[in-house]
Each structure stands twice: as structure tokens, then as C-alpha cells.
Amino acid sequence: MNVIKVSINSVQLYFKVMDNYFVIGVVVSKNKLDYCLVFHDKVLKQGDTANETSVIMLNFNLLLREFNVPNEQIIICAEHSGQYNYPLIYSCECSKYKLWLENPNQIKFFCSGLQQGKNYKLNSKQIAVYASNNLNKMHLCHQQVSEVEHLKQLYSELEMLEIDCTKLHSKLVDQKNYMSEEVFNINAGRLLNLMQGLEDAIKTIKSEIRCIFADNPFLSVQMELLTSIESVDTDLALKMIVETDAFTRFDNCRQFCSHIGIAPLNKILKTNEHLVNAGYPKNDKGIKTILNQAALSIIKENDSELKNYYIRKVKEGKDEKIVLNAIRVKLVARMFAVIKNNQSYQHVLMKDRAVSPMLVSK
């Protein structure tokens, strides 16, 4: 009975502390922030400010002084909005505010109302009310959030340059047989100069990315853990770190699989091949492509646990695409597992038979 009593008291104390928080819901756009200050679901003040670090810090400091709220008692909640979140993130780091970046779908499901058009004032209130009623689900941004945002910006630029370089190379190859040699040489010289400039920029960005990992133990450990998994190379590991905000954006692998469109569907939907192969239109298909390449490399290996799994399932009559998708899901699950447990991945093969995978402590 005493143990139960202590447990109940600790829970009561927890909710008492959580009830004392003021919440600021923030809608981030390119040029401004719309905010709403809430305490116990009661709106205290709404307004907007320019999306600039110094202006955000000034206005939020004035807001807290107006209601005599200490920094330790404030929680700022906003949706993930990519690079536009950076001024808010940096402002919260400088002012020691608790920042909570939430998945937009979670807030949408909580509100569950049909909204026509975009209303920033209403959205900021919805975010504040959501945060106020779900403080037990709060995930505060870690100290490395600014480095992760920098990494995401570099990776986005890297992808853009690599796509442009591929387009120029394809154009160079296609033109050769469809124009005179003189015209082709002129065009080829121009395209080669552009490609050389892009390749130099790509090398510079990759060097900056390596420096970020070298200078940040938190990110370098994640890279080491992820690449301990078979068929997970540095490209896939980097993409996973960027896509998951260093594994802080999603609670588990199931949420991430749903986000990128590889979560296993129910039996009714599996009968429709179009639905099996289709993904949500807004999903990032880049991560699916890299995961698919990893899955294909697994089934081409001489001996691996997942290849044996693929062969076994295909022999049982499973569709090859469904089995490949299952391998992608298994890779994601393993990546989330090594990060959660902070342990390297290792599987053991004995007598040509796959034994259960092991997580080996670092």
C-alpha cells in the first residue's frame, strides 16, 4: 500500500507541476510568426511578430513581462516548418525557453474540425490549446537542434545540386546524336563548365557535413550506430538523421513508416496493387528510394538474414514487392532500435541458419 501511495503522490505532483505552465502556440510562416498565449485553456493574448531572431526575443520577453511569467514556466509549441523554424529555434536557445516542435498531423487530429482556408490566428490558438492539453506528450527540442537544422539545410542544398548535375549530364549525353558536331562541342563546353561548378559545390557541402559530424559527438554516435546495421550506408544513415530530426521527430518506427508511406496495410487494402504501391502525395519519396536500394542490395548478397527471409516468404507465395516493403520496414525498425538502446547492431549466423539479431553495447 505504501508503494501505491508514493506512486499516486508522485503522479499528483507531476500533474500539479505541469498545470503551472503557460503555453505559447506559434504558427511559423516565411516572414512572420503568429502566437497565442494560453493558461489552462484560457487565451491571454494573441499577436504576431516578424520572423527574425532579435524581434522574436524582444516580443516574447515583453509578453512574459506583461503577465509576469518566468522563463522556466513557459512552453513554446510550434509545428515542424522546415528552415523557417530556425529563427524561433535560435531565439528559444538564447532565452532558455522550452521549445516543443510537434508533428502537424497530431495537432490536426486533435482539433478534428473542418477548417476552410488558412487562418493563422485560429491556428496559433489551436496549437496552444493542443499543447496545453497534451503536456504529457511533450517532446522538448534537444541541445543539438540548431546543428541538426544546419545539417538539414546543407543536405537539402546537396540534393538540389546533385539533381541539377544529373540533369545536365543526361542532357549532355542525349544531345550528342541529334545535332551537328560543331554545335554539340559548343553546348558541351558550356554544360561541362556548369557541371564542374556544381561538382565543386557538392564537394564543399559534403566537406561541411563531415565537419558537423566530426564536431558533434551526438550526431557522430548516431551515424556510427546506424551504419552498424547491414546494408545501411552513410547515405541512408544521413538521410534518416535529417528526415527524423536526429530521431526526435517520431516516437517510434511505426509513426515514421506511416509518414513515408511504407507502413504495412491491412489485408483488404493489400488486394489492391495500386494502393500497395501508392504513397501519400506529400511524402518525401527520397527516403523511400534509398530504403528500396538498401533492400535490393540485401537480396543480392550471398548470405544474410534478411535475404533468407526474402527467399522464404517468396517461396510461401508472398508478392515480391510486399516482401521488399517488409524488408524496408525491418531496416527502419532496426535503425530506431539501435538509436533508442544506444547500442550497435549485430546478427549472428550459425550453421547456415539465422539466429535472432543482437544489440551489442558500445
mmCIF file of C-alpha atoms in Angstrom:
data_model
loop_
_atom_site.group_PDB
_atom_site.id
_atom_site.type_symbol
_atom_site.label_atom_id
_atom_site.label_comp_id
_atom_site.label_asym_id
_atom_site.label_seq_id
_atom_site.Cartn_x
_atom_site.Cartn_y
_atom_site.Cartn_z
ATOM 1 C CA MET A 1 0.000 0.000 0.000
ATOM 2 C CA ASN A 2 2.831 2.387 0.782
ATOM 3 C CA VAL A 3 4.305 1.859 -2.656
ATOM 4 C CA ILE A 4 0.971 2.683 -4.291
ATOM 5 C CA LYS A 5 0.588 5.765 -2.123
ATOM 6 C CA VAL A 6 4.006 7.083 -3.130
ATOM 7 C CA SER A 7 3.196 6.418 -6.781
ATOM 8 C CA ILE A 8 -0.089 8.312 -6.553
ATOM 9 C CA ASN A 9 1.577 11.239 -4.813
ATOM 10 C CA SER A 10 4.278 11.429 -7.436
ATOM 11 C CA VAL A 11 1.667 11.422 -10.210
ATOM 12 C CA GLN A 12 -0.319 14.144 -8.449
ATOM 13 C CA LEU A 13 2.845 16.218 -8.022
ATOM 14 C CA TYR A 14 3.681 15.704 -11.700
ATOM 15 C CA PHE A 15 0.303 16.996 -12.884
ATOM 16 C CA LYS A 16 0.456 19.865 -10.392
ATOM 17 C CA VAL A 17 3.772 20.991 -11.870
ATOM 18 C CA MET A 18 2.526 20.560 -15.437
ATOM 19 C CA ASP A 19 -0.605 22.607 -14.658
ATOM 20 C CA ASN A 20 1.547 25.624 -13.812
ATOM 21 C CA TYR A 21 2.924 26.007 -17.320
ATOM 22 C CA PHE A 22 1.930 28.823 -19.647
ATOM 23 C CA VAL A 23 1.847 27.777 -23.310
ATOM 24 C CA ILE A 24 2.549 29.860 -26.407
ATOM 25 C CA GLY A 25 1.212 28.365 -29.627
ATOM 26 C CA VAL A 26 3.130 29.594 -32.647
ATOM 27 C CA VAL A 27 2.359 29.418 -36.368
ATOM 28 C CA VAL A 28 5.545 29.885 -38.384
ATOM 29 C CA SER A 29 5.468 31.376 -41.862
ATOM 30 C CA LYS A 30 8.202 32.842 -44.031
ATOM 31 C CA ASN A 31 8.017 36.447 -42.860
ATOM 32 C CA LYS A 32 6.160 36.376 -39.534
ATOM 33 C CA LEU A 33 5.063 34.379 -36.510
ATOM 34 C CA ASP A 34 1.502 34.344 -35.185
ATOM 35 C CA TYR A 35 1.347 33.471 -31.487
ATOM 36 C CA CYS A 36 -1.244 32.800 -28.809
ATOM 37 C CA LEU A 37 -0.529 32.752 -25.057
ATOM 38 C CA VAL A 38 -2.716 30.280 -23.152
ATOM 39 C CA PHE A 39 -3.024 29.285 -19.493
ATOM 40 C CA HIS A 40 -5.419 26.459 -18.564
ATOM 41 C CA ASP A 41 -7.123 26.700 -21.990
ATOM 42 C CA LYS A 42 -7.776 30.403 -21.424
ATOM 43 C CA VAL A 43 -6.436 32.740 -24.103
ATOM 44 C CA LEU A 44 -4.469 35.569 -22.501
ATOM 45 C CA LYS A 45 -3.141 37.311 -25.594
ATOM 46 C CA GLN A 46 -2.728 36.860 -29.346
ATOM 47 C CA GLY A 47 -0.473 38.698 -31.744
ATOM 48 C CA ASP A 48 2.206 38.404 -34.400
ATOM 49 C CA THR A 49 5.858 39.297 -34.858
ATOM 50 C CA ALA A 50 8.454 39.328 -37.619
ATOM 51 C CA ASN A 51 10.251 36.040 -38.189
ATOM 52 C CA GLU A 52 13.623 37.439 -37.110
ATOM 53 C CA THR A 53 15.619 36.248 -34.125
ATOM 54 C CA SER A 54 16.110 39.625 -32.432
ATOM 55 C CA VAL A 55 12.470 40.662 -32.938
ATOM 56 C CA ILE A 56 11.152 37.320 -31.651
ATOM 57 C CA MET A 57 13.275 37.544 -28.498
ATOM 58 C CA LEU A 58 12.169 41.136 -27.846
ATOM 59 C CA ASN A 59 8.445 40.488 -28.303
ATOM 60 C CA PHE A 60 8.408 37.267 -26.279
ATOM 61 C CA ASN A 61 10.326 38.927 -23.439
ATOM 62 C CA LEU A 62 7.801 41.784 -23.401
ATOM 63 C CA LEU A 63 4.947 39.273 -23.464
ATOM 64 C CA LEU A 64 6.272 37.378 -20.445
ATOM 65 C CA ARG A 65 6.912 40.592 -18.515
ATOM 66 C CA GLU A 66 3.355 41.741 -19.178
ATOM 67 C CA PHE A 67 1.954 38.634 -17.475
ATOM 68 C CA ASN A 68 4.854 38.222 -15.014
ATOM 69 C CA VAL A 69 5.743 34.737 -16.272
ATOM 70 C CA PRO A 70 9.275 33.403 -15.594
ATOM 71 C CA ASN A 71 11.181 31.726 -18.417
ATOM 72 C CA GLU A 72 11.100 28.361 -16.608
ATOM 73 C CA GLN A 73 7.305 28.379 -16.635
ATOM 74 C CA ILE A 74 6.778 28.875 -20.363
ATOM 75 C CA ILE A 75 6.464 26.280 -23.130
ATOM 76 C CA ILE A 76 6.512 27.312 -26.791
ATOM 77 C CA CYS A 77 4.847 24.875 -29.169
ATOM 78 C CA ALA A 78 5.056 25.077 -32.967
ATOM 79 C CA GLU A 79 4.685 22.768 -35.931
ATOM 80 C CA HIS A 80 7.640 21.461 -37.906
ATOM 81 C CA SER A 81 8.033 24.040 -40.695
ATOM 82 C CA GLY A 82 11.475 23.286 -42.072
ATOM 83 C CA GLN A 83 14.005 26.094 -42.395
ATOM 84 C CA TYR A 84 11.508 28.800 -41.407
ATOM 85 C CA ASN A 85 11.687 27.483 -37.828
ATOM 86 C CA TYR A 86 15.340 28.424 -37.428
ATOM 87 C CA PRO A 87 14.854 31.985 -36.016
ATOM 88 C CA LEU A 88 12.392 30.603 -33.452
ATOM 89 C CA ILE A 89 14.735 27.757 -32.510
ATOM 90 C CA TYR A 90 17.713 30.073 -32.058
ATOM 91 C CA SER A 91 15.616 32.550 -30.056
ATOM 92 C CA CYS A 92 14.490 29.812 -27.670
ATOM 93 C CA GLU A 93 18.066 28.609 -27.230
ATOM 94 C CA CYS A 94 19.274 32.114 -26.361
ATOM 95 C CA SER A 95 16.375 32.853 -23.991
ATOM 96 C CA LYS A 96 16.308 29.363 -22.401
ATOM 97 C CA TYR A 97 12.686 28.745 -23.406
ATOM 98 C CA LYS A 98 11.290 25.228 -23.610
ATOM 99 C CA LEU A 99 10.569 24.582 -27.289
ATOM 100 C CA TRP A 100 8.272 21.801 -28.466
ATOM 101 C CA LEU A 101 8.124 21.100 -32.208
ATOM 102 C CA GLU A 102 5.132 18.870 -32.939
ATOM 103 C CA ASN A 103 4.046 16.839 -35.942
ATOM 104 C CA PRO A 104 1.316 18.873 -37.737
ATOM 105 C CA ASN A 105 -0.823 15.740 -38.148
ATOM 106 C CA GLN A 106 -1.028 15.269 -34.381
ATOM 107 C CA ILE A 107 -2.475 18.768 -33.966
ATOM 108 C CA LYS A 108 -4.818 18.266 -36.920
ATOM 109 C CA PHE A 109 -6.199 15.030 -35.439
ATOM 110 C CA PHE A 110 -6.651 16.697 -32.043
ATOM 111 C CA CYS A 111 -8.643 19.589 -33.494
ATOM 112 C CA SER A 112 -10.594 17.198 -35.795
ATOM 113 C CA GLY A 113 -12.605 20.046 -37.228
ATOM 114 C CA LEU A 114 -13.043 21.074 -40.853
ATOM 115 C CA GLN A 115 -11.319 24.386 -41.477
ATOM 116 C CA GLN A 116 -11.790 26.245 -44.726
ATOM 117 C CA GLY A 117 -8.821 28.317 -45.837
ATOM 118 C CA LYS A 118 -5.855 29.362 -43.729
ATOM 119 C CA ASN A 119 -6.375 31.322 -40.520
ATOM 120 C CA TYR A 120 -3.077 31.914 -38.724
ATOM 121 C CA LYS A 121 -4.725 33.467 -35.671
ATOM 122 C CA LEU A 122 -7.011 30.472 -35.226
ATOM 123 C CA ASN A 123 -4.186 28.003 -35.915
ATOM 124 C CA SER A 124 -1.968 29.544 -33.227
ATOM 125 C CA LYS A 125 -4.803 29.138 -30.723
ATOM 126 C CA GLN A 126 -5.339 25.518 -31.780
ATOM 127 C CA ILE A 127 -1.644 24.752 -31.307
ATOM 128 C CA ALA A 128 -1.631 26.397 -27.863
ATOM 129 C CA VAL A 129 -4.760 24.506 -26.736
ATOM 130 C CA TYR A 130 -3.350 21.241 -28.092
ATOM 131 C CA ALA A 131 -0.087 21.727 -26.191
ATOM 132 C CA SER A 132 -1.903 22.775 -23.016
ATOM 133 C CA ASN A 133 -3.999 19.582 -23.074
ATOM 134 C CA ASN A 134 -1.184 17.223 -24.084
ATOM 135 C CA LEU A 135 1.731 18.231 -21.895
ATOM 136 C CA ASN A 136 2.265 14.562 -21.059
ATOM 137 C CA LYS A 137 3.208 14.046 -24.745
ATOM 138 C CA MET A 138 5.656 16.949 -24.781
ATOM 139 C CA HIS A 139 8.972 16.388 -26.565
ATOM 140 C CA LEU A 140 11.325 19.289 -25.945
ATOM 141 C CA CYS A 141 13.960 20.102 -28.530
ATOM 142 C CA HIS A 142 17.398 18.825 -27.614
ATOM 143 C CA GLN A 143 20.501 20.984 -27.416
ATOM 144 C CA GLN A 144 21.715 19.867 -30.850
ATOM 145 C CA VAL A 145 18.619 21.189 -32.637
ATOM 146 C CA SER A 146 20.485 24.105 -34.255
ATOM 147 C CA GLU A 147 23.192 21.758 -35.601
ATOM 148 C CA VAL A 148 20.504 19.429 -36.947
ATOM 149 C CA GLU A 149 18.770 22.342 -38.684
ATOM 150 C CA HIS A 150 22.089 23.382 -40.221
ATOM 151 C CA LEU A 151 22.621 19.802 -41.350
ATOM 152 C CA LYS A 152 19.141 19.695 -42.899
ATOM 153 C CA GLN A 153 19.774 22.901 -44.842
ATOM 154 C CA LEU A 154 23.082 21.586 -46.171
ATOM 155 C CA TYR A 155 21.530 18.258 -47.134
ATOM 156 C CA SER A 156 18.643 19.972 -48.921
ATOM 157 C CA GLU A 157 21.113 22.062 -50.922
ATOM 158 C CA LEU A 158 23.193 18.968 -51.642
ATOM 159 C CA GLU A 159 20.177 17.096 -53.046
ATOM 160 C CA MET A 160 19.254 20.066 -55.238
ATOM 161 C CA LEU A 161 22.788 20.339 -56.682
ATOM 162 C CA GLU A 162 23.046 16.590 -57.303
ATOM 163 C CA ILE A 163 19.724 16.614 -59.184
ATOM 164 C CA ASP A 164 20.858 19.564 -61.307
ATOM 165 C CA CYS A 165 24.165 17.845 -62.055
ATOM 166 C CA THR A 166 22.347 14.659 -63.122
ATOM 167 C CA LYS A 167 20.031 16.649 -65.412
ATOM 168 C CA LEU A 168 22.971 18.374 -67.106
ATOM 169 C CA HIS A 169 24.784 15.064 -67.591
ATOM 170 C CA SER A 170 21.677 13.485 -69.145
ATOM 171 C CA LYS A 171 21.254 16.455 -71.450
ATOM 172 C CA LEU A 172 24.894 16.227 -72.484
ATOM 173 C CA VAL A 173 24.556 12.531 -73.375
ATOM 174 C CA ASP A 174 21.228 12.939 -75.201
ATOM 175 C CA GLN A 175 22.350 15.822 -77.416
ATOM 176 C CA LYS A 176 25.329 14.087 -78.966
ATOM 177 C CA ASN A 177 23.457 12.213 -81.708
ATOM 178 C CA TYR A 178 20.892 14.890 -82.509
ATOM 179 C CA MET A 179 22.935 17.921 -83.599
ATOM 180 C CA SER A 180 25.985 18.760 -85.628
ATOM 181 C CA GLU A 181 29.384 18.132 -84.106
ATOM 182 C CA GLU A 182 30.241 21.853 -84.110
ATOM 183 C CA VAL A 183 27.071 22.866 -82.237
ATOM 184 C CA PHE A 184 27.452 19.926 -79.840
ATOM 185 C CA ASN A 185 31.015 20.906 -78.934
ATOM 186 C CA ILE A 186 29.886 24.448 -78.108
ATOM 187 C CA ASN A 187 26.988 23.196 -75.961
ATOM 188 C CA ALA A 188 29.147 20.503 -74.368
ATOM 189 C CA GLY A 189 31.762 23.041 -73.285
ATOM 190 C CA ARG A 190 29.102 25.188 -71.654
ATOM 191 C CA LEU A 191 27.464 22.235 -69.912
ATOM 192 C CA LEU A 192 30.792 20.815 -68.711
ATOM 193 C CA ASN A 193 31.674 24.162 -67.131
ATOM 194 C CA LEU A 194 28.342 24.202 -65.313
ATOM 195 C CA MET A 195 28.789 20.605 -64.160
ATOM 196 C CA GLN A 196 32.283 21.336 -62.890
ATOM 197 C CA GLY A 197 30.972 24.236 -60.829
ATOM 198 C CA LEU A 198 28.195 22.047 -59.398
ATOM 199 C CA GLU A 199 30.625 19.232 -58.574
ATOM 200 C CA ASP A 200 32.918 21.654 -56.746
ATOM 201 C CA ALA A 201 29.956 22.963 -54.740
ATOM 202 C CA ILE A 202 28.882 19.379 -53.931
ATOM 203 C CA LYS A 203 32.370 18.553 -52.645
ATOM 204 C CA THR A 204 32.339 21.680 -50.465
ATOM 205 C CA ILE A 205 28.936 20.817 -48.947
ATOM 206 C CA LYS A 206 29.962 17.218 -48.276
ATOM 207 C CA SER A 207 33.066 18.526 -46.523
ATOM 208 C CA GLU A 208 30.907 20.809 -44.337
ATOM 209 C CA ILE A 209 28.629 17.885 -43.474
ATOM 210 C CA ARG A 210 31.631 15.781 -42.429
ATOM 211 C CA CYS A 211 32.825 18.645 -40.224
ATOM 212 C CA ILE A 212 29.420 18.834 -38.500
ATOM 213 C CA PHE A 213 29.588 15.128 -37.630
ATOM 214 C CA ALA A 214 33.226 15.385 -36.551
ATOM 215 C CA ASP A 215 32.482 18.308 -34.213
ATOM 216 C CA ASN A 216 29.240 16.897 -32.787
ATOM 217 C CA PRO A 217 29.552 13.691 -30.705
ATOM 218 C CA PHE A 218 25.751 13.310 -30.560
ATOM 219 C CA LEU A 219 25.425 13.085 -34.353
ATOM 220 C CA SER A 220 28.628 11.088 -34.884
ATOM 221 C CA VAL A 221 27.421 8.407 -32.441
ATOM 222 C CA GLN A 222 24.102 8.166 -34.286
ATOM 223 C CA MET A 223 25.953 7.743 -37.588
ATOM 224 C CA GLU A 224 28.139 5.006 -36.105
ATOM 225 C CA LEU A 225 25.153 3.151 -34.646
ATOM 226 C CA LEU A 226 23.141 3.294 -37.876
ATOM 227 C CA THR A 227 25.984 2.114 -40.103
ATOM 228 C CA SER A 228 26.475 -0.913 -37.829
ATOM 229 C CA ILE A 229 23.327 -2.350 -39.468
ATOM 230 C CA GLU A 230 23.794 -4.429 -42.617
ATOM 231 C CA SER A 231 23.075 -2.551 -45.879
ATOM 232 C CA VAL A 232 22.800 0.799 -44.056
ATOM 233 C CA ASP A 233 25.483 3.015 -45.588
ATOM 234 C CA THR A 234 26.372 6.604 -44.754
ATOM 235 C CA ASP A 235 23.939 7.997 -47.356
ATOM 236 C CA LEU A 236 20.952 6.179 -45.837
ATOM 237 C CA ALA A 237 22.081 6.996 -42.290
ATOM 238 C CA LEU A 238 22.447 10.687 -43.151
ATOM 239 C CA LYS A 239 19.020 10.767 -44.813
ATOM 240 C CA MET A 240 17.436 9.113 -41.747
ATOM 241 C CA ILE A 241 19.045 11.605 -39.367
ATOM 242 C CA VAL A 242 17.855 14.516 -41.499
ATOM 243 C CA GLU A 243 14.339 13.122 -42.041
ATOM 244 C CA THR A 244 13.772 12.306 -38.344
ATOM 245 C CA ASP A 245 15.493 15.399 -36.909
ATOM 246 C CA ALA A 246 18.118 13.139 -35.322
ATOM 247 C CA PHE A 247 15.386 10.679 -34.238
ATOM 248 C CA THR A 248 13.462 13.235 -32.175
ATOM 249 C CA ARG A 249 10.557 13.888 -34.528
ATOM 250 C CA PHE A 250 8.878 10.468 -34.256
ATOM 251 C CA ASP A 251 8.095 8.405 -31.162
ATOM 252 C CA ASN A 252 8.574 5.038 -32.858
ATOM 253 C CA CYS A 253 9.314 3.368 -36.178
ATOM 254 C CA ARG A 254 5.616 2.804 -36.882
ATOM 255 C CA GLN A 255 4.983 6.562 -36.986
ATOM 256 C CA PHE A 256 7.934 7.065 -39.317
ATOM 257 C CA CYS A 257 6.831 4.233 -41.629
ATOM 258 C CA SER A 258 3.387 5.820 -41.859
ATOM 259 C CA HIS A 259 4.997 9.191 -42.555
ATOM 260 C CA ILE A 260 6.988 7.945 -45.556
ATOM 261 C CA GLY A 261 4.263 5.584 -46.788
ATOM 262 C CA ILE A 262 5.706 2.104 -46.154
ATOM 263 C CA ALA A 263 3.600 1.070 -43.145
ATOM 264 C CA PRO A 264 2.034 -2.351 -43.817
ATOM 265 C CA LEU A 265 -1.577 -2.070 -44.972
ATOM 266 C CA ASN A 266 -4.450 -4.226 -43.819
ATOM 267 C CA LYS A 267 -5.492 -7.327 -45.787
ATOM 268 C CA ILE A 268 -8.334 -5.585 -47.623
ATOM 269 C CA LEU A 269 -6.086 -2.858 -48.983
ATOM 270 C CA LYS A 270 -3.337 -5.334 -49.870
ATOM 271 C CA THR A 271 -5.610 -6.839 -52.513
ATOM 272 C CA ASN A 272 -5.398 -3.573 -54.444
ATOM 273 C CA GLU A 273 -1.962 -3.404 -56.069
ATOM 274 C CA HIS A 274 -2.366 0.312 -56.785
ATOM 275 C CA LEU A 275 -2.894 1.090 -53.091
ATOM 276 C CA VAL A 276 0.072 -1.061 -52.080
ATOM 277 C CA ASN A 277 2.446 0.883 -54.327
ATOM 278 C CA ALA A 278 0.898 4.304 -53.807
ATOM 279 C CA GLY A 279 2.116 6.700 -51.135
ATOM 280 C CA TYR A 280 0.769 9.875 -49.660
ATOM 281 C CA PRO A 281 1.403 12.629 -52.252
ATOM 282 C CA LYS A 282 3.195 14.924 -49.789
ATOM 283 C CA ASN A 283 5.611 12.247 -48.525
ATOM 284 C CA ASP A 284 9.313 12.587 -49.209
ATOM 285 C CA LYS A 285 9.977 9.892 -51.797
ATOM 286 C CA GLY A 286 13.745 10.320 -51.480
ATOM 287 C CA ILE A 287 13.940 8.260 -48.296
ATOM 288 C CA LYS A 288 11.758 5.541 -49.863
ATOM 289 C CA THR A 289 14.123 5.363 -52.839
ATOM 290 C CA ILE A 290 17.209 4.969 -50.638
ATOM 291 C CA LEU A 291 15.470 2.358 -48.465
ATOM 292 C CA ASN A 292 14.437 0.461 -51.589
ATOM 293 C CA GLN A 293 18.034 0.469 -52.848
ATOM 294 C CA ALA A 294 19.165 -0.905 -49.475
ATOM 295 C CA ALA A 295 16.503 -3.629 -49.611
ATOM 296 C CA LEU A 296 17.535 -4.600 -53.156
ATOM 297 C CA SER A 297 21.197 -4.779 -52.136
ATOM 298 C CA ILE A 298 20.232 -7.161 -49.312
ATOM 299 C CA ILE A 299 18.573 -9.723 -51.597
ATOM 300 C CA LYS A 300 21.630 -9.658 -53.876
ATOM 301 C CA GLU A 301 24.012 -10.562 -51.049
ATOM 302 C CA ASN A 302 25.408 -14.093 -50.787
ATOM 303 C CA ASP A 303 24.290 -14.781 -47.252
ATOM 304 C CA SER A 304 22.286 -12.579 -44.925
ATOM 305 C CA GLU A 305 19.439 -12.953 -42.506
ATOM 306 C CA LEU A 306 17.099 -10.694 -44.470
ATOM 307 C CA LYS A 307 17.907 -12.419 -47.761
ATOM 308 C CA ASN A 308 16.918 -15.736 -46.201
ATOM 309 C CA TYR A 309 13.733 -14.061 -45.004
ATOM 310 C CA TYR A 310 13.038 -12.794 -48.542
ATOM 311 C CA ILE A 311 13.590 -16.234 -50.114
ATOM 312 C CA ARG A 312 11.417 -17.937 -47.514
ATOM 313 C CA LYS A 313 8.493 -15.528 -47.944
ATOM 314 C CA VAL A 314 8.615 -15.646 -51.745
ATOM 315 C CA LYS A 315 8.536 -19.458 -51.624
ATOM 316 C CA GLU A 316 5.470 -19.196 -49.381
ATOM 317 C CA GLY A 317 3.725 -17.332 -52.198
ATOM 318 C CA LYS A 318 4.089 -13.744 -50.991
ATOM 319 C CA ASP A 319 4.294 -10.999 -53.611
ATOM 320 C CA GLU A 320 7.906 -9.879 -54.133
ATOM 321 C CA LYS A 321 7.030 -6.185 -53.756
ATOM 322 C CA ILE A 322 5.279 -6.814 -50.440
ATOM 323 C CA VAL A 323 8.281 -8.780 -49.139
ATOM 324 C CA LEU A 324 10.652 -5.990 -50.258
ATOM 325 C CA ASN A 325 8.493 -3.484 -48.409
ATOM 326 C CA ALA A 326 8.641 -5.695 -45.314
ATOM 327 C CA ILE A 327 12.449 -5.595 -45.528
ATOM 328 C CA ARG A 328 12.326 -1.801 -45.715
ATOM 329 C CA VAL A 329 10.167 -1.755 -42.588
ATOM 330 C CA LYS A 330 12.597 -4.112 -40.816
ATOM 331 C CA LEU A 331 15.515 -1.819 -41.680
ATOM 332 C CA VAL A 332 13.656 1.177 -40.255
ATOM 333 C CA ALA A 333 12.772 -0.781 -37.107
ATOM 334 C CA ARG A 334 16.419 -1.749 -36.600
ATOM 335 C CA MET A 335 17.577 1.843 -37.063
ATOM 336 C CA PHE A 336 15.114 3.100 -34.464
ATOM 337 C CA ALA A 337 16.124 0.247 -32.129
ATOM 338 C CA VAL A 338 19.865 0.976 -32.164
ATOM 339 C CA ILE A 339 19.233 4.673 -31.515
ATOM 340 C CA LYS A 340 16.746 4.007 -28.714
ATOM 341 C CA ASN A 341 19.029 1.495 -26.983
ATOM 342 C CA ASN A 342 22.258 3.325 -27.843
ATOM 343 C CA GLN A 343 23.752 0.012 -28.921
ATOM 344 C CA SER A 344 25.325 -1.274 -32.101
ATOM 345 C CA TYR A 345 23.543 -3.882 -34.172
ATOM 346 C CA GLN A 346 24.991 -7.299 -34.829
ATOM 347 C CA HIS A 347 23.459 -10.542 -36.036
ATOM 348 C CA VAL A 348 24.992 -13.968 -35.699
ATOM 349 C CA LEU A 349 24.828 -16.746 -38.299
ATOM 350 C CA MET A 350 25.311 -20.312 -37.041
ATOM 351 C CA LYS A 351 25.233 -23.436 -39.213
ATOM 352 C CA ASP A 352 23.735 -21.552 -42.163
ATOM 353 C CA ARG A 353 20.787 -20.579 -40.026
ATOM 354 C CA ALA A 354 19.991 -17.049 -38.944
ATOM 355 C CA VAL A 355 19.899 -16.574 -35.198
ATOM 356 C CA SER A 356 17.975 -13.755 -33.541
ATOM 357 C CA PRO A 357 19.704 -10.387 -34.003
ATOM 358 C CA MET A 358 21.622 -8.983 -31.070
ATOM 359 C CA LEU A 359 22.148 -5.469 -29.842
ATOM 360 C CA VAL A 360 25.712 -5.109 -28.670
ATOM 361 C CA SER A 361 26.596 -2.420 -26.142
ATOM 362 C CA LYS A 362 29.034 0.208 -27.236
#
